PDB file of C-alpha atoms in Angstrom:
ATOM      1  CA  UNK A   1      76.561  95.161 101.691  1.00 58.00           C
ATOM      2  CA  UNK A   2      78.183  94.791 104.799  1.00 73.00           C
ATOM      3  CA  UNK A   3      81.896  91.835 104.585  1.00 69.00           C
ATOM      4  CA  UNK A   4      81.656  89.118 106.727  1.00 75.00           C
ATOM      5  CA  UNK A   5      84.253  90.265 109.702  1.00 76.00           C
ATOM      6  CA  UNK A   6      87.274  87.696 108.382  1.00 73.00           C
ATOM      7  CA  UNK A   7      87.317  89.222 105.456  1.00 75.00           C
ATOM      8  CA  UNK A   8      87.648  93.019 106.649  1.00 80.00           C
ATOM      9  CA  UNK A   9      91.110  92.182 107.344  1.00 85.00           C
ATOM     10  CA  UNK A  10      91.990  91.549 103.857  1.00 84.00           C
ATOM     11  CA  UNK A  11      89.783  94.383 102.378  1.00 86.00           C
ATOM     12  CA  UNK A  12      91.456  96.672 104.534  1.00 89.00           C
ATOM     13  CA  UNK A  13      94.696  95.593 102.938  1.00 90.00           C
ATOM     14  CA  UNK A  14      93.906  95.359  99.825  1.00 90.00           C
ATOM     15  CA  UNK A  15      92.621  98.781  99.874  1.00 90.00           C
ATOM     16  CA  UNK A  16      95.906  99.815 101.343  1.00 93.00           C
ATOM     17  CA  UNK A  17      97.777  98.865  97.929  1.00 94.00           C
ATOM     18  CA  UNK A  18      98.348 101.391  95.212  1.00 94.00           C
ATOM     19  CA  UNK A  19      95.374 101.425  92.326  1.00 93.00           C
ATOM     20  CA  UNK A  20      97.540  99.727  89.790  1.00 94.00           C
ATOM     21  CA  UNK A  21      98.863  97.501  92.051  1.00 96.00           C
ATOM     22  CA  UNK A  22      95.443  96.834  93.563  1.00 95.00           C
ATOM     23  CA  UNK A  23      93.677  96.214  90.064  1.00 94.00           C
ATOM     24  CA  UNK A  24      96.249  94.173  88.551  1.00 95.00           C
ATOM     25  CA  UNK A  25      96.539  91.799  91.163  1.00 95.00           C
ATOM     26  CA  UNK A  26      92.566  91.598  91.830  1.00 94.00           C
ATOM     27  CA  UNK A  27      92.395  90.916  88.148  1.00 94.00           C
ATOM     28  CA  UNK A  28      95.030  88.168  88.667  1.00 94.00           C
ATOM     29  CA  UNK A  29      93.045  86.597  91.233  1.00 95.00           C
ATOM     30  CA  UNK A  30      89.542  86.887  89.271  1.00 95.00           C
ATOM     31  CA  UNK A  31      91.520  84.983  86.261  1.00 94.00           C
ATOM     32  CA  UNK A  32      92.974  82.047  88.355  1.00 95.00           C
ATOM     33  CA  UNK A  33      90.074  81.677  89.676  1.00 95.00           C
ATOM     34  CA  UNK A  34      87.809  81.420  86.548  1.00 95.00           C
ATOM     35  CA  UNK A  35      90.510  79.399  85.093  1.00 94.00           C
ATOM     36  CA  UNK A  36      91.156  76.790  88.333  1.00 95.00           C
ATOM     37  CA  UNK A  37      87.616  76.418  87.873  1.00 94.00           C
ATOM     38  CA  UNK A  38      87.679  76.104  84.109  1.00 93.00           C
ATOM     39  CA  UNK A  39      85.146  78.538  83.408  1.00 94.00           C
ATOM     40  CA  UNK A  40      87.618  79.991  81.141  1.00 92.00           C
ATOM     41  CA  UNK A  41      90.131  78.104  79.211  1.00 90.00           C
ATOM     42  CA  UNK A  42      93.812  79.750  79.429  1.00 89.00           C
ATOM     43  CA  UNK A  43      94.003  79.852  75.963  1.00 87.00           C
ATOM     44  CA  UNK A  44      91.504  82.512  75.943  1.00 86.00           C
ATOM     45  CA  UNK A  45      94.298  84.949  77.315  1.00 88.00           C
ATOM     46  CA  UNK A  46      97.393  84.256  76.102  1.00 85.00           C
ATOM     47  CA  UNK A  47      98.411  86.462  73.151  1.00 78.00           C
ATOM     48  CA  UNK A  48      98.750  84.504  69.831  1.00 73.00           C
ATOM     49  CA  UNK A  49      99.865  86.206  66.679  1.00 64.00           C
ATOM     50  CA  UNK A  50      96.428  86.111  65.385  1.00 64.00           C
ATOM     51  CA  UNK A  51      94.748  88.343  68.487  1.00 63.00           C
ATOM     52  CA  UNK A  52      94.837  91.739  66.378  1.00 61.00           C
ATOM     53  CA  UNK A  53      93.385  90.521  62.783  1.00 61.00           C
ATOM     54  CA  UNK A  54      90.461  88.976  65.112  1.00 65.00           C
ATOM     55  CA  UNK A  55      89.946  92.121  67.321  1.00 70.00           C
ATOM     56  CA  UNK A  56      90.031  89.962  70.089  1.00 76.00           C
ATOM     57  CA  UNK A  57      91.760  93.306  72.180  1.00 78.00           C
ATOM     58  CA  UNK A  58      91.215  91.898  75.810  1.00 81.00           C
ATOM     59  CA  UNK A  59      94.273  89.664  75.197  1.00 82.00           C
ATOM     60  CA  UNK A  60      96.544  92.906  75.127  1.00 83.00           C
ATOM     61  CA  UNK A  61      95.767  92.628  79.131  1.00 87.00           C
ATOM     62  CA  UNK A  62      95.431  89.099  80.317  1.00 89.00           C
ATOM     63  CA  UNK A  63      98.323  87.987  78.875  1.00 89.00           C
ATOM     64  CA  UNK A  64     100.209  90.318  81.352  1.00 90.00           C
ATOM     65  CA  UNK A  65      97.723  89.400  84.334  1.00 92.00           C
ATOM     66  CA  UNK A  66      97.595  85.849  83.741  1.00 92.00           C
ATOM     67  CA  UNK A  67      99.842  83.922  86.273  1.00 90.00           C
ATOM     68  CA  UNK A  68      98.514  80.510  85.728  1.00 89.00           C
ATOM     69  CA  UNK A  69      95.847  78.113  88.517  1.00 92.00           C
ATOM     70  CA  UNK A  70      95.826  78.746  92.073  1.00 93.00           C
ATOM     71  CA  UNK A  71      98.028  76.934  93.856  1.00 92.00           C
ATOM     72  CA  UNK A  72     101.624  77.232  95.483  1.00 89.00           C
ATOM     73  CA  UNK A  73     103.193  78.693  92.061  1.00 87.00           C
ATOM     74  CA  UNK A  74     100.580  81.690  91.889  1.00 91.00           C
ATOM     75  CA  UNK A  75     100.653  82.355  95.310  1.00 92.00           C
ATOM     76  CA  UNK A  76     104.538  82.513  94.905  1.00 89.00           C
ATOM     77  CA  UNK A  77     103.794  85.073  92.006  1.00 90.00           C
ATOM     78  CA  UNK A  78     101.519  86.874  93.359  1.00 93.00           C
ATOM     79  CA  UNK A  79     103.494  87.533  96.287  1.00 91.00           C
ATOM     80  CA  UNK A  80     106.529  88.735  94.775  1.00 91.00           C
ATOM     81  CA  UNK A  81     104.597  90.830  92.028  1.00 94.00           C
ATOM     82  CA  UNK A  82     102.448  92.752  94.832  1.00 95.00           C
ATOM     83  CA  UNK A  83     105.595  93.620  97.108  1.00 93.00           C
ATOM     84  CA  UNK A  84     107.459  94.821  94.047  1.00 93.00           C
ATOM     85  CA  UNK A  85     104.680  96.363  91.983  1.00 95.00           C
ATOM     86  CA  UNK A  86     103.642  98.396  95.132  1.00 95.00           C
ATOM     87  CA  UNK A  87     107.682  99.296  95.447  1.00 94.00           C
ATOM     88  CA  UNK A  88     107.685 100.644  91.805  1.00 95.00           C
ATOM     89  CA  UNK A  89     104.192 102.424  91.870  1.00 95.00           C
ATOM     90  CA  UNK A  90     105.037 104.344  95.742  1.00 94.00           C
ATOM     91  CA  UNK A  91     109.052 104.603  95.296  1.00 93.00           C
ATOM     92  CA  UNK A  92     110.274 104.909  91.777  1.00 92.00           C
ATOM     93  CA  UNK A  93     107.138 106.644  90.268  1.00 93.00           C
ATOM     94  CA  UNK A  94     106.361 108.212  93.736  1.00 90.00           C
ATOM     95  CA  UNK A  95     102.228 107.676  93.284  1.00 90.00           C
ATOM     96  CA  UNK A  96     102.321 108.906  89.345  1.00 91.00           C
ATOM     97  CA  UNK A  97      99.750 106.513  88.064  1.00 93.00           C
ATOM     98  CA  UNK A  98     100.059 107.586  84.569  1.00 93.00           C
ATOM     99  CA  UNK A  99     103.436 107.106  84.607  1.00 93.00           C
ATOM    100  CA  UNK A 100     103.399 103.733  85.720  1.00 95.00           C
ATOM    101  CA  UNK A 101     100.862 102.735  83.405  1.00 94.00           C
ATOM    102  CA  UNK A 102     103.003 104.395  80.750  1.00 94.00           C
ATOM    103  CA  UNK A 103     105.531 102.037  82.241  1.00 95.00           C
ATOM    104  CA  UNK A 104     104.264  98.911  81.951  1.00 95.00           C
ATOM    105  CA  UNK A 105     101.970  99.406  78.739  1.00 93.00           C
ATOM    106  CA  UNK A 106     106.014 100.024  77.246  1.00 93.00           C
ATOM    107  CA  UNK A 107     107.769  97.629  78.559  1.00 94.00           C
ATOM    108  CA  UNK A 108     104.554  94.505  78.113  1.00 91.00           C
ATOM    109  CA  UNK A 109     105.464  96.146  74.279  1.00 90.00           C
ATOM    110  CA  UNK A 110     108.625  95.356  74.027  1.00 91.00           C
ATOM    111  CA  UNK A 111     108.121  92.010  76.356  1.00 92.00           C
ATOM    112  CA  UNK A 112     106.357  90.342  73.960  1.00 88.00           C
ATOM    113  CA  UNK A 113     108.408  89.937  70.588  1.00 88.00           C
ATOM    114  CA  UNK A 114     110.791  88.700  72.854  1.00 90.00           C
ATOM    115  CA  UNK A 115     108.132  85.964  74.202  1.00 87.00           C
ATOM    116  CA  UNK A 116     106.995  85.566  70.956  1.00 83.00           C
ATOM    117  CA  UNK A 117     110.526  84.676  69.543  1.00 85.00           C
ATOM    118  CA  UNK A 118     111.056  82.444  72.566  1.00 85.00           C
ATOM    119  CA  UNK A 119     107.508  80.691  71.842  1.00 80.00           C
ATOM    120  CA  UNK A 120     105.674  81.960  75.075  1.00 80.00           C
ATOM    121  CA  UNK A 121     102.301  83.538  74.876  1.00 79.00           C
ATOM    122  CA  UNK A 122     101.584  84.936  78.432  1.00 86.00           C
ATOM    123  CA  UNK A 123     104.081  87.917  79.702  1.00 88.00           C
ATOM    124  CA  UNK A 124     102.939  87.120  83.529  1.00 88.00           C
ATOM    125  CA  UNK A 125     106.210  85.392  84.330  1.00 89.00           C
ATOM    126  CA  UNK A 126     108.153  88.243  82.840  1.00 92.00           C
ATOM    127  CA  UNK A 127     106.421  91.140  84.646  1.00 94.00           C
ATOM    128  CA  UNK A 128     107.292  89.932  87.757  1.00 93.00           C
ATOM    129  CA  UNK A 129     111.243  89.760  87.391  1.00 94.00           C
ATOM    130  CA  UNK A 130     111.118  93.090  85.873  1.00 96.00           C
ATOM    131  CA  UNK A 131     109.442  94.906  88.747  1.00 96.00           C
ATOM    132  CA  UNK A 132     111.447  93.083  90.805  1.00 95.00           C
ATOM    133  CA  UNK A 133     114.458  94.893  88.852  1.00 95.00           C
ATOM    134  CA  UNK A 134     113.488  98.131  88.323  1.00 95.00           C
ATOM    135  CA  UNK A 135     112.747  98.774  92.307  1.00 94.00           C
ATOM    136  CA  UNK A 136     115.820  96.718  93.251  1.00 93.00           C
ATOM    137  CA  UNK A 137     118.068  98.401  90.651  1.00 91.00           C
ATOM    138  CA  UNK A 138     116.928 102.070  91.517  1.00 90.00           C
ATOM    139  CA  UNK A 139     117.389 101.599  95.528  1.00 90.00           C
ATOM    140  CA  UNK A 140     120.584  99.308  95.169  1.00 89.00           C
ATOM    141  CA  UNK A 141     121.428  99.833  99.026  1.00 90.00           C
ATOM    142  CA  UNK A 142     118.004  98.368 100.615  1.00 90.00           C
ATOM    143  CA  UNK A 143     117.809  95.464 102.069  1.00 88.00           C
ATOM    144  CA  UNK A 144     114.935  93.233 100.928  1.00 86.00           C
ATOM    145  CA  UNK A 145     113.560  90.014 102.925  1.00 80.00           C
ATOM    146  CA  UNK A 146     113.720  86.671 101.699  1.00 75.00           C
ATOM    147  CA  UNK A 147     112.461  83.560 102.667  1.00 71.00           C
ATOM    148  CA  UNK A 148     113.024  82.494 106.637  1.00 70.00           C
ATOM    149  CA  UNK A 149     114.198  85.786 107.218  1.00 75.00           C
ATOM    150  CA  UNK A 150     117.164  86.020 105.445  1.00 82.00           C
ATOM    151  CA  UNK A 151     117.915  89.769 103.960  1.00 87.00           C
ATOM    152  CA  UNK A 152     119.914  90.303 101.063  1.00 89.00           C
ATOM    153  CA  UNK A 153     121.109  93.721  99.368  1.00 91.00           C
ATOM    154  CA  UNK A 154     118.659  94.864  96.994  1.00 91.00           C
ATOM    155  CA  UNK A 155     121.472  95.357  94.085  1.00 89.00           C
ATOM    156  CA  UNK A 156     121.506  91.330  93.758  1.00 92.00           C
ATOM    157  CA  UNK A 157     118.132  90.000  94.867  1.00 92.00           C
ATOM    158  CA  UNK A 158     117.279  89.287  91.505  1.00 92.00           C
ATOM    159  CA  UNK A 159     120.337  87.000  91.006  1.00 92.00           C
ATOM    160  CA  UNK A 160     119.160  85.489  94.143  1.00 90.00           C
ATOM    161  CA  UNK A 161     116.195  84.978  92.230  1.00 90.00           C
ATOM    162  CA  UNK A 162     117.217  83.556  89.753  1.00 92.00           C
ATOM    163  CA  UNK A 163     119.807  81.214  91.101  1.00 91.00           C
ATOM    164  CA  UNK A 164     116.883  79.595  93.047  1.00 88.00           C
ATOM    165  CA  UNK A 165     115.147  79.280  90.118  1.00 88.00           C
ATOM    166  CA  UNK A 166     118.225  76.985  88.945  1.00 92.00           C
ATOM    167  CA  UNK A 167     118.527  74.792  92.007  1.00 90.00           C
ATOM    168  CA  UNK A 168     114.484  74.042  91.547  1.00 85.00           C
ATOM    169  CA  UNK A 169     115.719  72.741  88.354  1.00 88.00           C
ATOM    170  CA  UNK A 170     113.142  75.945  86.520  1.00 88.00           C
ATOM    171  CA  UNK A 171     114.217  78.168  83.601  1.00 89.00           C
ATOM    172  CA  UNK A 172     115.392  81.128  83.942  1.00 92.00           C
ATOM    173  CA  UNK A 173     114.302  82.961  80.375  1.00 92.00           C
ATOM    174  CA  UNK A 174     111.144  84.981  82.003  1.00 92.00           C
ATOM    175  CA  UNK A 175     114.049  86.248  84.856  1.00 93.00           C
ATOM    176  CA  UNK A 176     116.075  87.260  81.684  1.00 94.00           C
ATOM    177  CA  UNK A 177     113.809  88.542  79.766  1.00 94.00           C
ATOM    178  CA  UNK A 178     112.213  90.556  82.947  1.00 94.00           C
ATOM    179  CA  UNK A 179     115.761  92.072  83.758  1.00 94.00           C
ATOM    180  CA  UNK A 180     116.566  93.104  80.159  1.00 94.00           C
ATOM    181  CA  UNK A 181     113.641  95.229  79.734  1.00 94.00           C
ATOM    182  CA  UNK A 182     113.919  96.036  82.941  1.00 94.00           C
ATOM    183  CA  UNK A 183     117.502  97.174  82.512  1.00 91.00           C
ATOM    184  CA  UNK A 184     116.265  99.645  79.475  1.00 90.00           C
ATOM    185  CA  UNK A 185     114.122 101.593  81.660  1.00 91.00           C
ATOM    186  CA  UNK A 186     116.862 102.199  84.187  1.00 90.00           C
ATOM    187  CA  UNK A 187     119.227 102.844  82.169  1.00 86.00           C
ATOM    188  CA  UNK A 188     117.195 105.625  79.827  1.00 84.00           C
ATOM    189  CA  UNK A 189     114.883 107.205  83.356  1.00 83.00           C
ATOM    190  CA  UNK A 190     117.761 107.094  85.741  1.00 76.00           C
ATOM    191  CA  UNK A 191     121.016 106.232  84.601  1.00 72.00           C
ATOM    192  CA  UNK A 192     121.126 108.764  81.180  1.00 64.00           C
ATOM    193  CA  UNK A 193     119.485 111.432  83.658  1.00 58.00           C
ATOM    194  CA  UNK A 194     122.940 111.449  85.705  1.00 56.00           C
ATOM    195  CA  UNK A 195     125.461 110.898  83.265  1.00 52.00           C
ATOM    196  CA  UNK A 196     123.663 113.881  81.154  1.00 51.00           C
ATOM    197  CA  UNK A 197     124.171 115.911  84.113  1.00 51.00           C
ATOM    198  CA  UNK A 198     128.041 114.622  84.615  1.00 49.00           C
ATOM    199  CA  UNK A 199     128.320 115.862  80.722  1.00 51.00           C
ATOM    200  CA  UNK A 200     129.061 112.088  79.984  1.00 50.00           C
ATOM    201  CA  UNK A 201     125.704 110.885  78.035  1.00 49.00           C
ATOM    202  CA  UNK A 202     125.053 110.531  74.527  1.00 52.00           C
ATOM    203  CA  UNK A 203     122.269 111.397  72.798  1.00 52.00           C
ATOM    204  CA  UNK A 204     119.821 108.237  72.335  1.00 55.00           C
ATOM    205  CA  UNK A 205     117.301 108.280  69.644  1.00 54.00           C
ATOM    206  CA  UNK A 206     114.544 106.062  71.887  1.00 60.00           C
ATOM    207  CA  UNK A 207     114.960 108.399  75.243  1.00 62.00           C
ATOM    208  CA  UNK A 208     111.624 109.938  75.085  1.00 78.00           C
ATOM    209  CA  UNK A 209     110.100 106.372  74.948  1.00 84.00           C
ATOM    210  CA  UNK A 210     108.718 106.837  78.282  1.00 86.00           C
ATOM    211  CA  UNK A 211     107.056 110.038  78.049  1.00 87.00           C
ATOM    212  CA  UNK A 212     103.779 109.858  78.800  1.00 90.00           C
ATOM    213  CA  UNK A 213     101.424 110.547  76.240  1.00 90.00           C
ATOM    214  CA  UNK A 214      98.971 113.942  76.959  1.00 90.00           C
ATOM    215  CA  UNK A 215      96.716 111.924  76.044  1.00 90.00           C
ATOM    216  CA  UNK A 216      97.079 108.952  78.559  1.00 88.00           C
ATOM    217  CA  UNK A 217      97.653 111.324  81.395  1.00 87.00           C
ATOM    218  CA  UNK A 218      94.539 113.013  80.917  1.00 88.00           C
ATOM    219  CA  UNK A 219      92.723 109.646  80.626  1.00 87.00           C
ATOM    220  CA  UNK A 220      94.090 108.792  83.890  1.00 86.00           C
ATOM    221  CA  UNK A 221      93.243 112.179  85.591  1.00 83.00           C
ATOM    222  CA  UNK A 222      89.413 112.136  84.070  1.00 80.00           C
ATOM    223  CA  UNK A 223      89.188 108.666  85.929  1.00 75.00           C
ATOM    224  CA  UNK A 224      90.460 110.107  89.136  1.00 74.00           C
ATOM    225  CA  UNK A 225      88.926 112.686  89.098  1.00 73.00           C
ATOM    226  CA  UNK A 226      85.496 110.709  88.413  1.00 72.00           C
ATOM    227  CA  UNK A 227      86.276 108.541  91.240  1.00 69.00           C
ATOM    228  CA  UNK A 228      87.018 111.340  93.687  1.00 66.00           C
ATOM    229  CA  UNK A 229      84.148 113.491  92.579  1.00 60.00           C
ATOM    230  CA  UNK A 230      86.207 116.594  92.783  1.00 48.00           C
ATOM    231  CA  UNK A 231      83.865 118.460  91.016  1.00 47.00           C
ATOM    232  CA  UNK A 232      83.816 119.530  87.029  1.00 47.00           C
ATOM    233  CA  UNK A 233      86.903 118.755  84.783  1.00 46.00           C
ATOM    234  CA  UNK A 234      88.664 121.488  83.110  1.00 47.00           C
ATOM    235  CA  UNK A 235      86.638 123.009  80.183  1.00 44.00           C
ATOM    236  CA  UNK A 236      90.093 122.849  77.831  1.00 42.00           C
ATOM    237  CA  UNK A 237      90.033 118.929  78.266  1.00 42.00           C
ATOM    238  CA  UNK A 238      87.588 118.609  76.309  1.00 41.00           C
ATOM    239  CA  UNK A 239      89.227 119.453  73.968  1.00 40.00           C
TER     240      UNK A 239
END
């Protein structure tokens, strides 16, 4: 089946994302939509207390993916989540799709006690602000665009962030909630790294956190490999 020729365009850049990137914000899209047109009620995938006892596992992801009806606030989201995501996915986990699964899979973990505690059920509006500070914090010296063209030193976009988020008059708890979690990661995958190398780092009981599992990388690799149809997997994964 052959796109209508206006919609190449945005095939051809949506193809040009990263895979996570790429699924997560297609899924996005699919959810707003079914949502906008109430086909499916947002309560349907937030993440209540009760999602595990009735094995309703789907939650575990639209929670995450969820970023509310179309309109100016999603398209607002979805802009900032697919310049940062595909930041994080190409730059700080240079392509390593397990590990940025790993990644997120982690930090959505420790995201939502902290939602829950706060009395939010969707982790959407916290994914965003952490992306946005993991890629920002581990290339401090770029220079990222803003609205209207002004640029502004990666090492306090998201304060900028943030401080707009003030002057709208919004809150500012998924921002701080983004950054915190946001903050572990850089401070046990690149900040403990050099300090352990300086001779200055402690020893911190939760520093292998972020190892991926064999098991998740060889998940990952099975799927790529089924995609690319590279030929047989290895006989010792089946194992």
């Amino acid at each position: 089946m052959r796109l209508p020729q206006c919609l190449r365009p945005v095939a051809a850049w949506l193809v040009s994302l990263p895979v996570v990137t790429r699924t997560l914000l297609s899924a996005a899209v699919v959810l707003s939509v079914l949502t906008t047109c109430r086909v499916v009620a947002p309560d349907r995938l937030c993440l209540p207390r009760t999602a595990w006892e009735a094995a309703e596992v789907w939650r575990y992801v639209t929670n995450m993916v969820y970023r509310g009806n179309i309109g100016m606030g999603f398209l607002m989201s979805a802009y900032f989540f697919t310049s940062a995501s595909t930041r994080c996915e190409r730059d700080v986990f240079e392509g390593d799709t397990a590990r940025y699964v790993w990644f997120l899979a982690v930090s959505c973990g420790m995201l939502a006690p902290l939602c829950y505690a706060c009395g939010a059920y969707f982790l959407g509006g916290c994914v965003v602000p952490l992306l946005i500070f993991v890629s920002c914090r581990t290339h401090p010296h770029a220079v990222m665009q803003f609205f209207l063209g002004i640029q502004v030193q990666a090492l306090y976009f998201p304060l900028v962030l943030m401080g707009l988020d003030l002057l709208l008059g919004q809150s500012i708890l998924n921002n701080v909630l983004g950054c915190l979690v946001g903050h572990l990661y850089v401070y046990h995958c690149h900040l403990t790294p050099r300090d352990r190398a300086l001779g200055t780092a402690a020893y911190l009981p939760c520093e292998h956190l972020y190892t991926v599992p064999r098991w998740v990388d060889r998940l990952i690799e099975r799927e790529r490999v089924r995609q690319l149809g590279t030929g047989p997997l290895p006989a010792s994964w089946g194992h």
